[in-house]
PDB file of C-alpha atoms in Angstrom:
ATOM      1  CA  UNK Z   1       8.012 -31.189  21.980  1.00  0.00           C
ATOM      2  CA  UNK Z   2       6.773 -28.467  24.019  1.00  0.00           C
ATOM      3  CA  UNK Z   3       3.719 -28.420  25.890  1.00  0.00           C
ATOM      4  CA  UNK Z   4       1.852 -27.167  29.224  1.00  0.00           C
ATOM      5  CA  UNK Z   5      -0.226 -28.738  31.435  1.00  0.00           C
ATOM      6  CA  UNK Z   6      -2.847 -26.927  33.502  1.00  0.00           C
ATOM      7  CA  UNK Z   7      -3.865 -28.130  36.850  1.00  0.00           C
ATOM      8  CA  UNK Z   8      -8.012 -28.366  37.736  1.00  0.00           C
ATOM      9  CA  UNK Z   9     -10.013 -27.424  34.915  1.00  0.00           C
ATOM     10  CA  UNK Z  10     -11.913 -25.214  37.779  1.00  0.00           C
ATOM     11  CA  UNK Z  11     -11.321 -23.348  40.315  1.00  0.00           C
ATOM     12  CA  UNK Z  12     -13.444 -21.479  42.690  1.00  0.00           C
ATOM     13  CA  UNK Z  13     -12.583 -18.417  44.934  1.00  0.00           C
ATOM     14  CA  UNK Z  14     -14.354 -15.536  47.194  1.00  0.00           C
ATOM     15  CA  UNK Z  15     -14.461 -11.991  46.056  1.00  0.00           C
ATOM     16  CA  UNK Z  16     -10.809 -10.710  47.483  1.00  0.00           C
ATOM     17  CA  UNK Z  17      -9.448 -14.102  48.403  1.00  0.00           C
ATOM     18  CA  UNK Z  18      -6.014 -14.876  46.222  1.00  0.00           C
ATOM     19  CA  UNK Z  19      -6.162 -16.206  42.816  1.00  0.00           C
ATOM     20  CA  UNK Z  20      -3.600 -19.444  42.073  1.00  0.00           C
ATOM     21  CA  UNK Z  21      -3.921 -20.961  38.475  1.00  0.00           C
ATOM     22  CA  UNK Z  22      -1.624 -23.564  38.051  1.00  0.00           C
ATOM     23  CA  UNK Z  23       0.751 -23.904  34.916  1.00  0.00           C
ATOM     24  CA  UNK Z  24       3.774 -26.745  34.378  1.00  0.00           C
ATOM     25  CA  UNK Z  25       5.476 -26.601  31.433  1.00  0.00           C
ATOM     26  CA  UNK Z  26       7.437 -29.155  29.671  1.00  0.00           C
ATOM     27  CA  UNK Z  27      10.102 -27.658  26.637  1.00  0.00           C
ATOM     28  CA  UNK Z  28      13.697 -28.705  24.974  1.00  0.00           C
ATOM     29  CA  UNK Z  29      14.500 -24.903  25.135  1.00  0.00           C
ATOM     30  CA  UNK Z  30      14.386 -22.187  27.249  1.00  0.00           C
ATOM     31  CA  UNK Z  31      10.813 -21.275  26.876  1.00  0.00           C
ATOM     32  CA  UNK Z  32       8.387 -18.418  26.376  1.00  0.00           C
ATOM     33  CA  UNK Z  33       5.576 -18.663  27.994  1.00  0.00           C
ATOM     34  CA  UNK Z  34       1.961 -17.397  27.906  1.00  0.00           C
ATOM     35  CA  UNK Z  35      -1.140 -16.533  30.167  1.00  0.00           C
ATOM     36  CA  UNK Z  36      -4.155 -15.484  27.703  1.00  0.00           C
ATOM     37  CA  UNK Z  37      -7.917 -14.647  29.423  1.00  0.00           C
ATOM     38  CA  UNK Z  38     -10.918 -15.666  27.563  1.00  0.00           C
ATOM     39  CA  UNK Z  39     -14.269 -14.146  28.757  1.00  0.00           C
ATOM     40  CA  UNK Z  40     -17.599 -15.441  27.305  1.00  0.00           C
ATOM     41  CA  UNK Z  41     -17.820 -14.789  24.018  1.00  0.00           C
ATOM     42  CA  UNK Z  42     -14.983 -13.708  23.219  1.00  0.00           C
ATOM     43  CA  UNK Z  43     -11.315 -14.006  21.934  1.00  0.00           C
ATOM     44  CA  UNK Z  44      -8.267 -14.912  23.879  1.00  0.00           C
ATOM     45  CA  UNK Z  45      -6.273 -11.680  25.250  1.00  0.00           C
ATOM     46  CA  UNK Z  46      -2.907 -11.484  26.470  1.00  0.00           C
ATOM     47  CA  UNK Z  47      -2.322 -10.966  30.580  1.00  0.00           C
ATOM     48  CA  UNK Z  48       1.364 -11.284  30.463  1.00  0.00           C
ATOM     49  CA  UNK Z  49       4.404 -13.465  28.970  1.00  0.00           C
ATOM     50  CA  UNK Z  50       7.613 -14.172  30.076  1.00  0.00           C
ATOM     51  CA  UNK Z  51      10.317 -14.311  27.525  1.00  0.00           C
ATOM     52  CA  UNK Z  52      13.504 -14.836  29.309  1.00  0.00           C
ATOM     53  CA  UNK Z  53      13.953 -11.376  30.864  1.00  0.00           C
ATOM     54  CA  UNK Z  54      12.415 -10.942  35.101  1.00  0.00           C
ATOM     55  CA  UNK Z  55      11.073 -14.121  35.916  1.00  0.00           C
ATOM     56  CA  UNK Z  56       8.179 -12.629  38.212  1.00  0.00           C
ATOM     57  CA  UNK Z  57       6.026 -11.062  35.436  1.00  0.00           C
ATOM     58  CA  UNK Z  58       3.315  -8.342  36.048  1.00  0.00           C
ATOM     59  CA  UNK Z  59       0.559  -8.144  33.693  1.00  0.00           C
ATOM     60  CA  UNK Z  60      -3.347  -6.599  33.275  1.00  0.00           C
ATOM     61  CA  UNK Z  61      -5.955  -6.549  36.027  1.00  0.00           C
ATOM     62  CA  UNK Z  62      -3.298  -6.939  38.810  1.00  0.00           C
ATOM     63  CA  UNK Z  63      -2.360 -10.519  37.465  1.00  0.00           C
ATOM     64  CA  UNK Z  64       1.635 -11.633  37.907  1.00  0.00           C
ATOM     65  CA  UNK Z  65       3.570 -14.905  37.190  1.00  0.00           C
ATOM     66  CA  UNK Z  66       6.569 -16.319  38.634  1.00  0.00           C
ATOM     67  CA  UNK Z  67       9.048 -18.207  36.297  1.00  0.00           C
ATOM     68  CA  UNK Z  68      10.733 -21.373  38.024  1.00  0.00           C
ATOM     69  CA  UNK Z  69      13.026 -23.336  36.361  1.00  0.00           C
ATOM     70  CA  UNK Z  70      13.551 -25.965  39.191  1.00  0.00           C
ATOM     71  CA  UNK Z  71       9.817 -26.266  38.832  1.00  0.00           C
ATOM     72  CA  UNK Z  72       9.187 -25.999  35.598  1.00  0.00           C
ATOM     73  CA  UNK Z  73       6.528 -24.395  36.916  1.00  0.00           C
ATOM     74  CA  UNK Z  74       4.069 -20.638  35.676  1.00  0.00           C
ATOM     75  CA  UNK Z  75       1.834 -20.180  37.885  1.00  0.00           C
ATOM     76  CA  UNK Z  76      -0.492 -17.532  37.845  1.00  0.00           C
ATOM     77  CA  UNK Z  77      -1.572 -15.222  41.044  1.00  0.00           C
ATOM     78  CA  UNK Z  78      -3.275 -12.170  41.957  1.00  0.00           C
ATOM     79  CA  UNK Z  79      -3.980 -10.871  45.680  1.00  0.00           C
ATOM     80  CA  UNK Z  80      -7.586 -10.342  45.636  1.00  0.00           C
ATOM     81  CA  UNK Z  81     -10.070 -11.682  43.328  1.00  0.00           C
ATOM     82  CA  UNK Z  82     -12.823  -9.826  41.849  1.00  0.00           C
ATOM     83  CA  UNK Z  83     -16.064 -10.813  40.256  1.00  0.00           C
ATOM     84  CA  UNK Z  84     -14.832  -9.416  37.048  1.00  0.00           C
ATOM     85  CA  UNK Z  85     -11.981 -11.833  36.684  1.00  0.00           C
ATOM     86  CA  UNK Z  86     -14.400 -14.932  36.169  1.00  0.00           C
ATOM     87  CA  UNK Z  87     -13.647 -16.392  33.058  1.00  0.00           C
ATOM     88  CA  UNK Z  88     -11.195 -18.892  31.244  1.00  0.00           C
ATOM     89  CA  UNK Z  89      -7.693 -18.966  31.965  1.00  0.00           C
ATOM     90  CA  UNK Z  90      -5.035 -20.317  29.116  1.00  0.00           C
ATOM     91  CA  UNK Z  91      -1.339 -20.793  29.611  1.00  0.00           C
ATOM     92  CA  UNK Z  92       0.256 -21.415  26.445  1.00  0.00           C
ATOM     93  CA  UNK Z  93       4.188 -22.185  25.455  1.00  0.00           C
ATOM     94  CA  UNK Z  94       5.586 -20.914  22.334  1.00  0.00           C
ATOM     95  CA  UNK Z  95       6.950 -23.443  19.942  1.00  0.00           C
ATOM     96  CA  UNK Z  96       9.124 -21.393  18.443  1.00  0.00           C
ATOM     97  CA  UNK Z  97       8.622 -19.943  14.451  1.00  0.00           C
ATOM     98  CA  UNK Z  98       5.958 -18.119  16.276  1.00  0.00           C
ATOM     99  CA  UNK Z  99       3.789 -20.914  17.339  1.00  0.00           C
ATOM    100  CA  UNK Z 100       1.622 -21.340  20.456  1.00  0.00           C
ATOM    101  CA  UNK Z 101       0.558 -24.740  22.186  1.00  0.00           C
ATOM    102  CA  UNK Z 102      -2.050 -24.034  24.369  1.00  0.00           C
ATOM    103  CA  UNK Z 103      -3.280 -26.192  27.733  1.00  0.00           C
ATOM    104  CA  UNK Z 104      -6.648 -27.149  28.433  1.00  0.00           C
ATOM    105  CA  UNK Z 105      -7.925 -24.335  30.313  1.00  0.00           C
ATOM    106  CA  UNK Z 106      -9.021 -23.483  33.900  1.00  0.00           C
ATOM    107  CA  UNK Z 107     -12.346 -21.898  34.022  1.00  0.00           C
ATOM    108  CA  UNK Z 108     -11.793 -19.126  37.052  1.00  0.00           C
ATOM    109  CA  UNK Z 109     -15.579 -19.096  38.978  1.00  0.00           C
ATOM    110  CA  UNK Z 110     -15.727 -16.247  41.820  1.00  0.00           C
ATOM    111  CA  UNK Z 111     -18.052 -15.563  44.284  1.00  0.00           C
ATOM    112  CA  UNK Z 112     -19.499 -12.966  46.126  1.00  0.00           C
TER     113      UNK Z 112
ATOM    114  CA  UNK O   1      -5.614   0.135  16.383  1.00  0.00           C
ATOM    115  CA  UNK O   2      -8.635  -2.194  14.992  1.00  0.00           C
ATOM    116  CA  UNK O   3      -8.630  -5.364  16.225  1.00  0.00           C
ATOM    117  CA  UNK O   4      -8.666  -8.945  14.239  1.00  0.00           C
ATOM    118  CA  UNK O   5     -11.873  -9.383  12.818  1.00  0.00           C
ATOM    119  CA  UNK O   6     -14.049 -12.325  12.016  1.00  0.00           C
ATOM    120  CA  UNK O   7     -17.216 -13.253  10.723  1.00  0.00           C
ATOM    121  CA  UNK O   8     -19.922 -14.112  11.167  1.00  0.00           C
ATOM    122  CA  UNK O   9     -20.314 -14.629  14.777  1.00  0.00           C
ATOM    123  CA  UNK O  10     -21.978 -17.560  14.875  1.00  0.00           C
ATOM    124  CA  UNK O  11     -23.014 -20.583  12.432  1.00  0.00           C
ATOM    125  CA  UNK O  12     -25.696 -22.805  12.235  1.00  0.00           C
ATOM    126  CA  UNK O  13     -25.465 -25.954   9.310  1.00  0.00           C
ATOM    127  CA  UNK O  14     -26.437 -29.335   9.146  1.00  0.00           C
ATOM    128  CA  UNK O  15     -23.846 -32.276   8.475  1.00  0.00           C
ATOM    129  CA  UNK O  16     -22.849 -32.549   4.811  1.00  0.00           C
ATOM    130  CA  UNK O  17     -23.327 -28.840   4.320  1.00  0.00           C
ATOM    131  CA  UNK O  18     -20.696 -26.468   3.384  1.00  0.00           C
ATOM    132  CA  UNK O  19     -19.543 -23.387   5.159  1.00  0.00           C
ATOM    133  CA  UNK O  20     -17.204 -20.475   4.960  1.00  0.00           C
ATOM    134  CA  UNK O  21     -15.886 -17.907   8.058  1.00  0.00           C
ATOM    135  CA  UNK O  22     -13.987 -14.696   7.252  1.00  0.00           C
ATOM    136  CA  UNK O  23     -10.735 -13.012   8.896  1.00  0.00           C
ATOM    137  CA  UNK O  24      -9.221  -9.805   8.689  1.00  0.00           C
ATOM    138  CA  UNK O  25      -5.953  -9.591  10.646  1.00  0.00           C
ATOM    139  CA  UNK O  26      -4.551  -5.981  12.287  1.00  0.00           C
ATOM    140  CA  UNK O  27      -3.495  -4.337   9.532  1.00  0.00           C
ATOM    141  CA  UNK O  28       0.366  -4.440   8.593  1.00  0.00           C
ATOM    142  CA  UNK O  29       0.675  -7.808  10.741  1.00  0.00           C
ATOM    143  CA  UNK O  30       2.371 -10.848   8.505  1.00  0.00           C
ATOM    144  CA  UNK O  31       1.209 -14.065  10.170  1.00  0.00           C
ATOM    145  CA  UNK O  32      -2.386 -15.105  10.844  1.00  0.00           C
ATOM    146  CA  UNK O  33      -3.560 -18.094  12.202  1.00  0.00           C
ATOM    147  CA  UNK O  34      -6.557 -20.356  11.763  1.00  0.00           C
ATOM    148  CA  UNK O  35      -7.238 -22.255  15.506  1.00  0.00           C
ATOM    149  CA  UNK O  36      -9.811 -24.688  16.414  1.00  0.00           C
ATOM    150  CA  UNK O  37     -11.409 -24.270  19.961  1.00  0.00           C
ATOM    151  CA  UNK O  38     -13.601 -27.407  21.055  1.00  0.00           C
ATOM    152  CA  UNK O  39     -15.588 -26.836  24.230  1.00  0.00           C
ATOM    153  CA  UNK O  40     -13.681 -27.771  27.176  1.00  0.00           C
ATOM    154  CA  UNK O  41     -10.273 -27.635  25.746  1.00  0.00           C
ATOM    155  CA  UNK O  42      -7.540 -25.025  24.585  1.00  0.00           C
ATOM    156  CA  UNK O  43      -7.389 -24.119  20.996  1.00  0.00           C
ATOM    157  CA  UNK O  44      -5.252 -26.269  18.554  1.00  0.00           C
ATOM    158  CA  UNK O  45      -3.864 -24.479  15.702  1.00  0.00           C
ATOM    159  CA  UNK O  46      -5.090 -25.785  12.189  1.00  0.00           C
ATOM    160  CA  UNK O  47      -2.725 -23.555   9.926  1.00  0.00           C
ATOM    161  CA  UNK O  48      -0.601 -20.566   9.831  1.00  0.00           C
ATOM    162  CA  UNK O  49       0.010 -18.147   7.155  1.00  0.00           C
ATOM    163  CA  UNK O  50       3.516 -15.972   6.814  1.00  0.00           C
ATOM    164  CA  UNK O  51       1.957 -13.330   4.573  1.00  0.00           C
ATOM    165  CA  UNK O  52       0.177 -15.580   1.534  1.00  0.00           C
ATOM    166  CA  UNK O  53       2.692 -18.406   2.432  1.00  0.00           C
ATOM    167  CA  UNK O  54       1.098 -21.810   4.473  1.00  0.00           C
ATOM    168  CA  UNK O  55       3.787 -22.428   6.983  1.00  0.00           C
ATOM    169  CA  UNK O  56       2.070 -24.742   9.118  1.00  0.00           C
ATOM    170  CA  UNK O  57      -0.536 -27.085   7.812  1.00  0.00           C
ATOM    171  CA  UNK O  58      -0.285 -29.926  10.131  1.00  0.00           C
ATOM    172  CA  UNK O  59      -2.985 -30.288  12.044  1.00  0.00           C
ATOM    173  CA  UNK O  60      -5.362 -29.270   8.913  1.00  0.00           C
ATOM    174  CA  UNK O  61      -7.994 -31.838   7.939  1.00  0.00           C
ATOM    175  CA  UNK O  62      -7.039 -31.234   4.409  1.00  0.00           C
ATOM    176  CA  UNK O  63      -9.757 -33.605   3.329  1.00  0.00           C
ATOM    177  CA  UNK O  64     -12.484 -31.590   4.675  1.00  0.00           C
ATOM    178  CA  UNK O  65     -10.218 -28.797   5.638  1.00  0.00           C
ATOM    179  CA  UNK O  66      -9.089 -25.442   3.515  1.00  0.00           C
ATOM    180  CA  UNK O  67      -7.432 -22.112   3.756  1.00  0.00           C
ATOM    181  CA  UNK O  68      -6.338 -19.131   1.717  1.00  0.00           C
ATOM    182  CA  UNK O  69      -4.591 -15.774   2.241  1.00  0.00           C
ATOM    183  CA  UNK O  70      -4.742 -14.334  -0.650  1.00  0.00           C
ATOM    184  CA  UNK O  71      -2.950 -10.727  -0.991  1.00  0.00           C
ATOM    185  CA  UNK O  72      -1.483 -11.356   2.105  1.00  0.00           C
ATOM    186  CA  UNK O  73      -4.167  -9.904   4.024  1.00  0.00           C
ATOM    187  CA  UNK O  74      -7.651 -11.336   4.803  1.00  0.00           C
ATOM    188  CA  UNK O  75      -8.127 -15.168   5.052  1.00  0.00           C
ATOM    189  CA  UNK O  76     -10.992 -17.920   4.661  1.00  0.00           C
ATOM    190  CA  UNK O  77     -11.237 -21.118   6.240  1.00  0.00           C
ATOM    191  CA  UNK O  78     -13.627 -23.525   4.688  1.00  0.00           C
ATOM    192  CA  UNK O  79     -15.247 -26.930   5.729  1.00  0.00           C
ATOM    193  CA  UNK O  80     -16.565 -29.065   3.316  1.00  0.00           C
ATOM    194  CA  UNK O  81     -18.334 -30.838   4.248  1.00  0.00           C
ATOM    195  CA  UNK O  82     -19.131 -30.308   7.673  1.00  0.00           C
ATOM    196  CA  UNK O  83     -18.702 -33.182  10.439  1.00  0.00           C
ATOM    197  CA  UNK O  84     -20.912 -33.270  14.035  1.00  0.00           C
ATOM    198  CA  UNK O  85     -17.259 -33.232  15.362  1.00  0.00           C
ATOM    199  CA  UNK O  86     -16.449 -29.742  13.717  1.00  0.00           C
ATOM    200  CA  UNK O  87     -18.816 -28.308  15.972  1.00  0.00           C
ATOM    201  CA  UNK O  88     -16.379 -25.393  17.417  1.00  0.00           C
ATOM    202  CA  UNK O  89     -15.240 -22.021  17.855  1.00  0.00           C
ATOM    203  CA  UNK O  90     -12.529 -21.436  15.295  1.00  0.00           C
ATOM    204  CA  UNK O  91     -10.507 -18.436  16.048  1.00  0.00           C
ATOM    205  CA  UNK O  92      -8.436 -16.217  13.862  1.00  0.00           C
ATOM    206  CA  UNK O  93      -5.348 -14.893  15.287  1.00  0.00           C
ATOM    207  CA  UNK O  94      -2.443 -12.500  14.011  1.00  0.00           C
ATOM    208  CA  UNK O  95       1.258 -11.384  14.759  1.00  0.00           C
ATOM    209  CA  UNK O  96       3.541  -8.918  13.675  1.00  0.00           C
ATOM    210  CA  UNK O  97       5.205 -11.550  11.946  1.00  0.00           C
ATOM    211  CA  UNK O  98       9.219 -12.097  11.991  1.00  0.00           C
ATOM    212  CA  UNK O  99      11.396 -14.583  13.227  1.00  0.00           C
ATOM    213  CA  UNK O 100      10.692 -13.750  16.831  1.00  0.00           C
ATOM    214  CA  UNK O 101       8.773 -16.559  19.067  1.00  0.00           C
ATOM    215  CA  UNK O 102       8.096 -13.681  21.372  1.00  0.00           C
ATOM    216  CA  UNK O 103       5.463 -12.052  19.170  1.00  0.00           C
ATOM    217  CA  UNK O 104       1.771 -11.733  20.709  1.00  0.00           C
ATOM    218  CA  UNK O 105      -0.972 -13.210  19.002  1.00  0.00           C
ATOM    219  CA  UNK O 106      -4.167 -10.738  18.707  1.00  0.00           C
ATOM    220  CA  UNK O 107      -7.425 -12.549  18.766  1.00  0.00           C
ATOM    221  CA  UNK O 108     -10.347 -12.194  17.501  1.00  0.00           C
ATOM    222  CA  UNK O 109     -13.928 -12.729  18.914  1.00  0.00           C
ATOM    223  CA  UNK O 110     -14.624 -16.192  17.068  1.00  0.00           C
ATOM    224  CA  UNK O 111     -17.165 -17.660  14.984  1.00  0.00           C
ATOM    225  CA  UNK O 112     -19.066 -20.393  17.075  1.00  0.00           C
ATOM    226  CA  UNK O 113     -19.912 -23.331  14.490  1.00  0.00           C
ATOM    227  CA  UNK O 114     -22.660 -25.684  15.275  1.00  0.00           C
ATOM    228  CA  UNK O 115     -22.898 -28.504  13.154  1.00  0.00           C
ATOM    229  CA  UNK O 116     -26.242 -30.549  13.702  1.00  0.00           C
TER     230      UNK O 116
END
């Protein structure tokens, strides 16, 4: 069965340090994978997905993911943090028949 | 485009009580989902709907637990009756539908349940 595992349920960075959210994946299949943002309050929205195509990925807000294989491995990066980009970070796999398995979650925290 | 829409925004019952939250997917999009978000953890799909058709039902407490799509469009989840442990944020989500596992899921905001 698919599934993803996010590692450190926090992470803390300056304003315009680099942003590394880690994302391991485990599937049968080639896999499509998932980063959704969730800020407080609200829904989940989509930063970027990789379905098989470039495996670095560019997405909203200056966010991009690399696709390893030997790795199994999504991480997600961006160059310099800003305080607008606290919030919860979700890497999800997709199941196939449209379904999503989502990890636990890394709550971004920036400071000034 | 509208987005997904749910309501109410938030919920306040007691255990044993009933209670009811509303979807209304993008318009034109086949498959909405019903997810389950507990603090501190990712959301866990409780059932998905192709159209007015349950496809997934798993993970659906089915003796508390139920769901309905009817016309295809708008949805209701209902809990009855409510547990402390149903205490969440349950999230309505919907694709464009198809055989695709590429399709995006659109959120919506959430209704955050409180169950005391």
């Amino acid at each position: 069965a698919q599934s993803v595992t996010q590692l450190g349920s926090h992470v803390s960075v300056s304003e315009g340090a680099l942003v590394l959210l880690r994302c391991n994946y485990s599937s049968s299949v080639p896999p499509y994978l998932f980063w959704y943002v969730q800020y407080p309050n609200q829904g989940l929205q989509l930063l970027l997905k990789y379905t098989s195509a470039a495996t670095l990925v560019k997405g909203i807000n200056g966010f991009e993911a690399e696709f390893k294989k030997s790795e199994t491995s999504f991480h997600l990066t961006k160059p310099s943090a800003h305080m607008s980009d606290a919030a919860e970070y979700f890497c999800a796999v997709s199941t196939g028949f449209q379904k999503l398995v989502f990890g636990t979650g890394t709550r971004l925290l920036v400071s000034p | 485009e509208a987005g997904v829409a749910q309501s109410p925004r938030y919920k306040i019952i007691e255990k044993r009580q009933s209670v009811a939250f509303w979807c209304n997917p993008i318009s034109g999009h086949a498959t909405l989902y019903w997810y389950q978000q507990i603090l501190g953890q990712g959301p866990k799909l409780l059932i998905q709907f192709q159209n007015n058709g349950v496809v997934d039902d798993s993970q659906l407490p089915k003796d508390r637990f139920s769901a309905e799509r009817l016309k295809g469009v708008d949805s209701t989840l209902k809990i009855q009756p409510a547990k402390l442990e149903d205490s969440a944020v349950y999230l309505c989500a919907s694709s464009p539908g198809g055989s695709s596992a590429k399709n995006i899921q659109y959120f919506g905001a959430g209704t955050r349940l409180s169950v005391l």
